Coordinates of C-alpha atoms and ligand atoms in Angstrom, one line a residue:
X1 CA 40.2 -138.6 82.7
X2 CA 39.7 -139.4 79.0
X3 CA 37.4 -137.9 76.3
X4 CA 35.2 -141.0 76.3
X5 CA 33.7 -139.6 80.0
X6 CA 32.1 -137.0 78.1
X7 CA 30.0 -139.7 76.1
X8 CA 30.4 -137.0 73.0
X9 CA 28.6 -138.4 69.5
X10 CA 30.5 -140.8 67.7
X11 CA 31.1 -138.0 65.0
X12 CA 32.7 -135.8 67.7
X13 CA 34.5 -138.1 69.2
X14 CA 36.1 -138.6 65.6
X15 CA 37.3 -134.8 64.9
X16 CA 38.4 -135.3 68.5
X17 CA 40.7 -138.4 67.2
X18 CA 41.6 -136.1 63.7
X19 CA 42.9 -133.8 65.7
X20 CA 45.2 -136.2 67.9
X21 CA 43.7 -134.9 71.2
X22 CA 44.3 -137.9 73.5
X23 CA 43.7 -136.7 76.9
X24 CA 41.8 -133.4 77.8
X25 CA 43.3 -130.3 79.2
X26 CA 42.8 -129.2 82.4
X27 CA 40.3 -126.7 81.0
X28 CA 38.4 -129.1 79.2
X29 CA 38.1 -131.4 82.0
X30 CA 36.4 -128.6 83.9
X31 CA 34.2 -126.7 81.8
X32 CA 33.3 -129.2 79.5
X33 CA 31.0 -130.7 82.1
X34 CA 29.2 -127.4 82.7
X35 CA 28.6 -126.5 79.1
X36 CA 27.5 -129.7 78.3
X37 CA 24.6 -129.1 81.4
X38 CA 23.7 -125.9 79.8
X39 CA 25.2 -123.8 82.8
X40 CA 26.8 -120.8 82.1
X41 CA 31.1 -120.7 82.7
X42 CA 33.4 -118.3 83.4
X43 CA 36.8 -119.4 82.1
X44 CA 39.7 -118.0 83.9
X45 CA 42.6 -119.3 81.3
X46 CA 45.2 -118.1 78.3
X47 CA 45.7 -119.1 75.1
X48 CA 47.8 -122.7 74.9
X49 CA 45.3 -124.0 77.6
X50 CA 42.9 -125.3 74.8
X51 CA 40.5 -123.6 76.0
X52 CA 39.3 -123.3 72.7
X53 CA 38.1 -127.0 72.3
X54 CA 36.8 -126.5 76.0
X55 CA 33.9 -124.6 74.4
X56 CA 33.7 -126.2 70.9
X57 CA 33.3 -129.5 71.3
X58 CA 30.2 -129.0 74.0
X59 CA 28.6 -126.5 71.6
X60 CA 29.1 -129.2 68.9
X61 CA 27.5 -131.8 70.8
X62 CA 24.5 -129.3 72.5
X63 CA 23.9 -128.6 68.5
X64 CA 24.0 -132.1 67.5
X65 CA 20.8 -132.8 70.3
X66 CA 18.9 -130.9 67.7
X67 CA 16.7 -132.3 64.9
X68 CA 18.3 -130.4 61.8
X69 CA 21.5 -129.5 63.4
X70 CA 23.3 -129.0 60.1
X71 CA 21.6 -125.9 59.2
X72 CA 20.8 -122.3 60.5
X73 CA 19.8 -120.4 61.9
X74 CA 22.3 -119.1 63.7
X75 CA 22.4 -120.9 67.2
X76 CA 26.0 -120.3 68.6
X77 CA 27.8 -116.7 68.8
X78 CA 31.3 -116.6 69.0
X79 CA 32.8 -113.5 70.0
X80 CA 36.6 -112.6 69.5
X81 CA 39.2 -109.7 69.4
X82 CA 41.1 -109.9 66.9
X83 CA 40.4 -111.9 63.4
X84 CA 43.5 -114.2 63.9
X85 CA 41.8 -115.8 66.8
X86 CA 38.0 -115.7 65.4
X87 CA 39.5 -117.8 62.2
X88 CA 41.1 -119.8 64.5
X89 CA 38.6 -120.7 66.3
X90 CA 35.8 -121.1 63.0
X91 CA 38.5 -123.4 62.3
X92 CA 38.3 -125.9 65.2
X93 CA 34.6 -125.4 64.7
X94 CA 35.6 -127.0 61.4
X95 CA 38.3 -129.4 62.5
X96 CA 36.5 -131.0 65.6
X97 CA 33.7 -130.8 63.5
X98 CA 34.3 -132.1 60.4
X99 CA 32.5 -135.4 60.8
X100 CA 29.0 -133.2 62.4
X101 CA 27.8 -131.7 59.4
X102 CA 27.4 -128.6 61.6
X103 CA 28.9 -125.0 59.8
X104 CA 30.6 -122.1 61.5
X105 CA 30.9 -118.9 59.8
X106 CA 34.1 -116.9 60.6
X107 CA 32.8 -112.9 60.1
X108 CA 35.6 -110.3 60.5
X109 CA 36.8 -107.2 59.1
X110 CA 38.8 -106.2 56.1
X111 CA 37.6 -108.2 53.4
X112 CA 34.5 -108.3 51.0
X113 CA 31.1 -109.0 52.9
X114 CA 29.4 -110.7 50.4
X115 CA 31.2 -114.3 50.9
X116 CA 31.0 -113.3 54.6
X117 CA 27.0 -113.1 54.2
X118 CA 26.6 -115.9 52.5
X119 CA 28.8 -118.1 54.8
X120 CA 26.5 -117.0 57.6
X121 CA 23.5 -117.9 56.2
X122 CA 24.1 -121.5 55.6
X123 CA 25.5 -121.9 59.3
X124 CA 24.4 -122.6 62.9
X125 CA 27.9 -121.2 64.2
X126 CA 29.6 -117.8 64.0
X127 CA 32.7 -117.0 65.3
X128 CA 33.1 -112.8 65.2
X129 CA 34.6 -109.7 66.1
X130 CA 32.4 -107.2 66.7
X131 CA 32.8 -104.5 65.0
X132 CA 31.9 -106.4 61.7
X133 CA 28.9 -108.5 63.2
X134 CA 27.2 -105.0 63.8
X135 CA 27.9 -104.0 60.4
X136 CA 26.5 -107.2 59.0
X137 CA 23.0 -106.7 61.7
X138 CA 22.9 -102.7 60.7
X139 CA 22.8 -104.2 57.1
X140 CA 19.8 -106.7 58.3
X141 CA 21.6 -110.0 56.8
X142 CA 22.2 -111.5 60.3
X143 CA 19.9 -112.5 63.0
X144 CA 20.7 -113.5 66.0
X145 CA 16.8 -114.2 67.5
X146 CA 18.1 -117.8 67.6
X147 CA 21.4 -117.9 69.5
X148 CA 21.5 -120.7 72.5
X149 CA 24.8 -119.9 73.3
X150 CA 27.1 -116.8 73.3
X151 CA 30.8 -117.2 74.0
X152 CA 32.9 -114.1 75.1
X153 CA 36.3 -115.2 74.1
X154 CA 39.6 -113.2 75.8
X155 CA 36.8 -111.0 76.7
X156 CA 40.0 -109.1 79.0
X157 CA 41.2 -108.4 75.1
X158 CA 37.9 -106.8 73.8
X159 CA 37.7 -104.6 76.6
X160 CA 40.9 -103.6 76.3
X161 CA 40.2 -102.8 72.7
X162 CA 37.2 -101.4 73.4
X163 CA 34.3 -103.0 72.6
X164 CA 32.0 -102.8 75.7
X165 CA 29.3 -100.8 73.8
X166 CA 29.8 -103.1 70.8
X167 CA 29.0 -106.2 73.1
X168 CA 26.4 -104.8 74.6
X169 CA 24.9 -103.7 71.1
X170 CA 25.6 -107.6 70.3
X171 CA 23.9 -108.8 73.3
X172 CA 20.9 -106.5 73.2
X173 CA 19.8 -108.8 69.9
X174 CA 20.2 -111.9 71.6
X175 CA 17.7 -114.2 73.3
X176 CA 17.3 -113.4 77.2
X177 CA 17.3 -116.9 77.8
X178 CA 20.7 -118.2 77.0
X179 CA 23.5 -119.7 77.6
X180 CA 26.7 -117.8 78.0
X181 CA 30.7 -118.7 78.7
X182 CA 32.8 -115.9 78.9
X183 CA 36.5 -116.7 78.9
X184 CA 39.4 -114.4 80.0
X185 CA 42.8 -114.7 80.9
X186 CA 42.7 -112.0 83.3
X187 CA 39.9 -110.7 85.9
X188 CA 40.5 -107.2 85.9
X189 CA 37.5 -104.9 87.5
X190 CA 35.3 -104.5 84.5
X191 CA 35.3 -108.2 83.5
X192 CA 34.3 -109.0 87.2
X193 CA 31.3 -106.3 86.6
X194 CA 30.7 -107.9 83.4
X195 CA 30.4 -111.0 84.0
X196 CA 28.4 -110.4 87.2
X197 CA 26.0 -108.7 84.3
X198 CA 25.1 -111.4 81.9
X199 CA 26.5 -114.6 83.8
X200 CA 23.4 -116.9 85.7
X201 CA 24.8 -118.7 88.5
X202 CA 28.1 -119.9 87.1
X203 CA 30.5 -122.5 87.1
X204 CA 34.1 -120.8 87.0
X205 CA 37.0 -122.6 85.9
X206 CA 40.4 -121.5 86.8
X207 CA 43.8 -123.2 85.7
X208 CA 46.7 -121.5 86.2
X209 CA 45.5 -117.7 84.7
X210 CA 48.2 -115.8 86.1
X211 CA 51.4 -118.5 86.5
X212 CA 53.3 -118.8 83.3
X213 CA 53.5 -122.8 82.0
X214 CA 56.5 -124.7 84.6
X215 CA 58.0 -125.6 80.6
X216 CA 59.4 -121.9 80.1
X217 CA 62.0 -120.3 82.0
X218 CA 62.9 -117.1 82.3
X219 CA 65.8 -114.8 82.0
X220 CA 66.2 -111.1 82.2
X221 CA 68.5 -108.7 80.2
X222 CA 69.4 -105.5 81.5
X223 CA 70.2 -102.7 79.0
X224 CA 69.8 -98.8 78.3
X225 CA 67.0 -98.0 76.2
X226 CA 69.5 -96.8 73.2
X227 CA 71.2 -100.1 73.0
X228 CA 68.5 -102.6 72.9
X229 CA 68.4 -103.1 68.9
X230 CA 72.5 -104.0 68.8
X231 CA 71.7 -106.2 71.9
X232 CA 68.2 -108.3 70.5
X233 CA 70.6 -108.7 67.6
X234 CA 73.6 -110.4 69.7
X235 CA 71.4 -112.3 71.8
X236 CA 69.8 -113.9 68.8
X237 CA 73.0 -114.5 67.3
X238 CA 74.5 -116.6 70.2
X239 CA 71.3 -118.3 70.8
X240 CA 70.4 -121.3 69.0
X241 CA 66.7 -121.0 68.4
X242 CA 63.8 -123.0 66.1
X243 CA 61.3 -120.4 66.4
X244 CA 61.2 -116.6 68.0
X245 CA 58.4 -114.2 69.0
X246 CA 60.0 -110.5 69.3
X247 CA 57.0 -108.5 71.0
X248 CA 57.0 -104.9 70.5
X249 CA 55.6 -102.1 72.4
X250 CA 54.2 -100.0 69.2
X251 CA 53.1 -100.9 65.5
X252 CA 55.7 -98.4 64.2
X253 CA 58.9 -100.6 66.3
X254 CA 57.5 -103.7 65.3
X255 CA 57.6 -103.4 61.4
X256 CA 61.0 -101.5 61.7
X257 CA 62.6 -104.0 63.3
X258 CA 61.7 -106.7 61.9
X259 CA 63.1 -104.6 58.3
X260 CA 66.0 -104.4 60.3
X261 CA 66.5 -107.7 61.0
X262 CA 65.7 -109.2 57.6
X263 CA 68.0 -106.5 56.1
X264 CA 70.7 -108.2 58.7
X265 CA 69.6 -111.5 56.4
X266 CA 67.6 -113.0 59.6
X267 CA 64.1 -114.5 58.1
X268 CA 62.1 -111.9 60.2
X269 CA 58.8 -111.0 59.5
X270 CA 55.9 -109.0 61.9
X271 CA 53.0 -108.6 62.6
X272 CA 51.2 -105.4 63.0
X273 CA 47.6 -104.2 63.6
X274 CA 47.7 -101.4 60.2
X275 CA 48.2 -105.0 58.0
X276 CA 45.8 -105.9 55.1
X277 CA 44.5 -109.4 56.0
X278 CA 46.1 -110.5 53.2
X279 CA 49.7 -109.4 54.6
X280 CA 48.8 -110.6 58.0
X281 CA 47.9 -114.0 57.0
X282 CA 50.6 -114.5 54.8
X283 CA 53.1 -113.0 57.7
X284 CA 51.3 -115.5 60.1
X285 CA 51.9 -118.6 57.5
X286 CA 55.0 -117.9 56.6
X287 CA 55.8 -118.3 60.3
X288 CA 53.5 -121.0 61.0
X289 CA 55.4 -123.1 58.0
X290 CA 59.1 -121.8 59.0
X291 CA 59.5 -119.7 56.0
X292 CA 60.4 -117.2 58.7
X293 CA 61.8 -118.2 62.0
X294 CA 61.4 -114.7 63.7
X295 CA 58.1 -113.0 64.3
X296 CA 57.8 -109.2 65.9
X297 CA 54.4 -108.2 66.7
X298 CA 52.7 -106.0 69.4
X299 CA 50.3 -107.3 71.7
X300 CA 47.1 -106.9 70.0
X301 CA 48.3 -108.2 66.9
X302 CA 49.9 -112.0 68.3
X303 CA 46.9 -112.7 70.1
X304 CA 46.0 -114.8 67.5
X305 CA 49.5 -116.5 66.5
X306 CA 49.4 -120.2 67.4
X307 CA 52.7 -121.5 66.5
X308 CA 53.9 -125.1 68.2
X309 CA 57.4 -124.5 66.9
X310 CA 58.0 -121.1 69.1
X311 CA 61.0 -122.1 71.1
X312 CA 61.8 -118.1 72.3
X313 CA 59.3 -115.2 73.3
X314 CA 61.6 -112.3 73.2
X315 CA 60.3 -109.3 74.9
X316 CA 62.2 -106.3 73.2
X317 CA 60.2 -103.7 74.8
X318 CA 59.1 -104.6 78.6
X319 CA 55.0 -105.8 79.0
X320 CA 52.6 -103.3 80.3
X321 CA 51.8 -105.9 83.2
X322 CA 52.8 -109.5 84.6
X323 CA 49.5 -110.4 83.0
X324 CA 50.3 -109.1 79.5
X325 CA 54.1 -111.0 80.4
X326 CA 52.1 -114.0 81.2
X327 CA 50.1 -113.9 78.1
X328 CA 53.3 -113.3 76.0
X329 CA 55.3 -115.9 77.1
X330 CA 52.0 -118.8 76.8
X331 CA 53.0 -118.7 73.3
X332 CA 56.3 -120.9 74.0
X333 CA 56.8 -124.2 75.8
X334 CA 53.3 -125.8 75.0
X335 CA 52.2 -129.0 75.2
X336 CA 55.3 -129.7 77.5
X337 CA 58.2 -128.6 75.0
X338 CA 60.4 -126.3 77.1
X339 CA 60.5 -122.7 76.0
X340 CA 62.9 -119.5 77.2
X341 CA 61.5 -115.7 77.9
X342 CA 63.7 -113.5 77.2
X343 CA 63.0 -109.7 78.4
X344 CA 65.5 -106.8 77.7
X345 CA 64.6 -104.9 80.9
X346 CA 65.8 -100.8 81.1
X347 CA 65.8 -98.9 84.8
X348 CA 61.9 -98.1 83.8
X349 CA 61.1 -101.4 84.2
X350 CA 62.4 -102.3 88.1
X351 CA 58.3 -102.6 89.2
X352 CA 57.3 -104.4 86.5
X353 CA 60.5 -107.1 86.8
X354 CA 59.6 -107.4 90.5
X355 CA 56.1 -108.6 89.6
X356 CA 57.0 -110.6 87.2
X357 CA 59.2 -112.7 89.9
X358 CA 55.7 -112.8 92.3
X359 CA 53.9 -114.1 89.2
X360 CA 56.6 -116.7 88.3
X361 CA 57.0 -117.4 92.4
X362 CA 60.8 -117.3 91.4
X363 CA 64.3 -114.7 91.5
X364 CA 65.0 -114.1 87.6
X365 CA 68.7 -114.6 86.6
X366 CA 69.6 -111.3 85.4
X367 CA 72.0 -111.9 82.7
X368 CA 74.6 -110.4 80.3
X369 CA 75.2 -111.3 76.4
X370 CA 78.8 -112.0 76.0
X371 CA 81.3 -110.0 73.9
X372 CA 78.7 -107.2 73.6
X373 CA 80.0 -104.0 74.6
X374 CA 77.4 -102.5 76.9
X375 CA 79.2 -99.1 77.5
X376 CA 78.5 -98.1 73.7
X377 CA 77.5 -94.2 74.1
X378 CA 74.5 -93.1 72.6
X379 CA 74.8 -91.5 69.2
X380 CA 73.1 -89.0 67.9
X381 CA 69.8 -90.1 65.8
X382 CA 67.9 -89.0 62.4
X383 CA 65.5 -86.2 63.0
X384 CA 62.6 -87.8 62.2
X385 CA 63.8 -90.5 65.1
X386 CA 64.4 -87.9 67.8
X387 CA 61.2 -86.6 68.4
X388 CA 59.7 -90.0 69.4
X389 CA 63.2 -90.3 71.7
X390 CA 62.1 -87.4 73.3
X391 CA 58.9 -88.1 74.3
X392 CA 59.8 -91.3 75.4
X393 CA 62.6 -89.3 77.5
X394 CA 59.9 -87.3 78.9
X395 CA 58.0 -89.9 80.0
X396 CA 60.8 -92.1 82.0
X397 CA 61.1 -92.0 86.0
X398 CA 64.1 -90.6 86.9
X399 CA 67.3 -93.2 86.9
X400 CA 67.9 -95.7 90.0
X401 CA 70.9 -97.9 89.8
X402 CA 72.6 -98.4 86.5
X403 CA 71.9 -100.4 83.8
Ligands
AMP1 P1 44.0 -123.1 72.7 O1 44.4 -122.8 74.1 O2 42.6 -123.3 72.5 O3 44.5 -122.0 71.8 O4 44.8 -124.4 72.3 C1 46.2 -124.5 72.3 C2 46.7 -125.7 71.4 O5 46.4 -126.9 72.1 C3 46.0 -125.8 70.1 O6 47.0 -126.0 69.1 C4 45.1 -127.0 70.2 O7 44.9 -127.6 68.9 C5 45.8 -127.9 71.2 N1 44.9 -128.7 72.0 C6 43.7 -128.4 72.5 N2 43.2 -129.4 73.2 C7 44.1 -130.4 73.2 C8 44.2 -131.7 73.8 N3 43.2 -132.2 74.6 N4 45.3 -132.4 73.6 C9 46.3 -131.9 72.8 N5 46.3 -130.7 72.2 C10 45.2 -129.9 72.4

């Protein structure tokens, strides 16, 4: 299949050329179809799918049917987690777009609203996170009677962070009749009920949710909790890497380590949910470019990181879930370049390690770095350090087998 099929506008099918897309995605071949009908979609894919452009470019074309399809009002709702991922996507709005004369409107928190409100106004397209849309409709500048289409992006992501009552807030404001996609990597319970809510007779579109891309492999170090630091730092020193993504469990680990690193004069920088969007965007460009070829961040905060040159996800602290793994490790080997996921795995994580094997249909190598002495004893921390220690002591299951 090639993008011609879809019979796009001649000024889409130029942002499509721009952007150097030859062939679609799995994704794209799929839902595109659907959108382009009007039906409503539920997208079962992560992030490296281009799943974004699966949505995009039908909206873009839908909007281009119009008579005045360059200006408001508003006629397409976005809706993201995070502000990464809602820039990211106001930008393929832009990119794909370039040639349509349509706008998008990226509206997030953290910065000034006035730019914000006058963006929207001149646009047919806004990409959000919720929380700021419903600041910007409690103010009255935004109206949303217009909306043809409502897109539920990582929708598993806002409902982890929340923002149910936000969406349904969002949605109460919108047309009845409408279109809506809702895309999701994962289909826990509440995403099932929600898109049995607000989804009419859909067309769902799966690739690959749960299996990790066949490009990355896998590899599994076993350590005790206390040693993990020295080890992330041997392991990156005897692997030869262009790009690495340390996840984190907590904010607090991920900016610490990455100090610890740079102060080890490795070009480490993180990413962490309590960042300005200045820091954050300069933390995720600095990566993007290569100014710094390691990035830690937490869950929450990478979901917007888009980064071709990742060649290593290092998990540091275990996922909560294969799912979460899954999501982690999407950020390497994409578009066919091979990528390695590495996970420094303690006793705590047996459970996890085992479903991580089901999810990858594959025995993981567990492995040792070389030349690192693994019998190190604990040593006694700072104060202020040992009270986190503890809790974290607390919480761990009793020890089986040795690690
Ligand atoms: P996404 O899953 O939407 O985050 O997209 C992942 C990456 O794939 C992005 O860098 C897109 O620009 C890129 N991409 C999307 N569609 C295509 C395509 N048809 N061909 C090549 N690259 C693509």
């Amino acid at each position: 299949m090639n993008f011609e099929s879809f019979s796009f506008d001649r000024r889409i099918a130029a942002g499509i050329k721009s952007c150097g897309y030859a062939t679609p995605t799995p994704i794209q071949s799929r839902a595109i179809p659907a959108v382009l009908q009007g039906r409503d979609v539920m997208g079962l894919a992560q992030t490296g799918t281009g799943k974004t452009a699966a949505f995009v470019l039908p909206i873009l074309q839908r909007l281009l049917n119009a008579k005045a399809p360059g200006q408001g009002p508003i006629r397409a709702l976005v809706l993201a987690p995070t502000r990464e991922l809602a820039l990211q996507t106001h930008e393929n709005f832009i990119s794909l777009g370039r040639e349509t004369g349509i706008r998008s409107a990226a509206v997030f928190g953290g910065v000034g609203f006035n730019p914000q409100i006058k963006a929207v106004r001149r646009s047919t397209v806004i990409v959000a996170c919720p929380g700021r849309l419903i600041d910007l409709l409690n103010q009255g500048v935004i109206e949303l009677g217009h909306v043809e289409t409502l897109v539920l992006d990582e929708a598993d992501r806002m409902m982890d962070m929340g923002f149910l009552p936000d969406l349904k807030r969002i949605m109460s404001r919108l047309p009845a009749r409408r279109q809506n996609l809702l895309f999701s990597a994962t289909m826990p319970p509440d995403i099932r009920r929600l898109a049995d809510n607000i989804l009419v007779d859909p067309e769902t579109v799966q690739v690959a949710n749960t299996a990790p891309p066949e490009s990355v492999s896998h590899v599994f170090y076993p350590v005790r909790q206390h040693l993990k630091t020295g080890l992330l730092e041997a392991l990156l020193d005897s692997t030869r890497y262009e790009s690495v993504l340390i996840f984190t469990r907590t904010k607090h680990r991920a900016k610490s380590l990455a100090q610890k690193l740079s102060r080890n004069r490795l070009n480490a920088t993180f990413l962490q949910g309590n960042m300005t969007q200045n820091q954050r965007q300069r933390a995720l460009d600095g990566f993007r470019r290569g100014a710094f070829n390691i990035m830690v961040a937490t869950d929450i905060a990478a979901r917007g990181i888009d980064c071709d040159r990742i060649s290593h996800v290092i998990n540091f602290d275990a996922p909560d879930s294969a799912e979460t793994y899954t999501h982690r490790i999407g950020r390497t080997g994409r578009a066919g370049r091979s990528g390695r996921a590495l996970s420094l795995v303690t006793q705590d994580d047996q459970g996890l390690m085992r479903d991580i094997e089901r999810i990858v249909h594959k025995r993981i190598d567990h492995c040792k770095v070389e030349g690192f002495d693994y019998n190190q004893p604990f040593k006694q921390q700072p104060a202020e350090n040992r009270v986190r220690a503890q809790g974290r002591r607390k919480s761990a299951r009793p020890g089986r087998g040795r690690f």
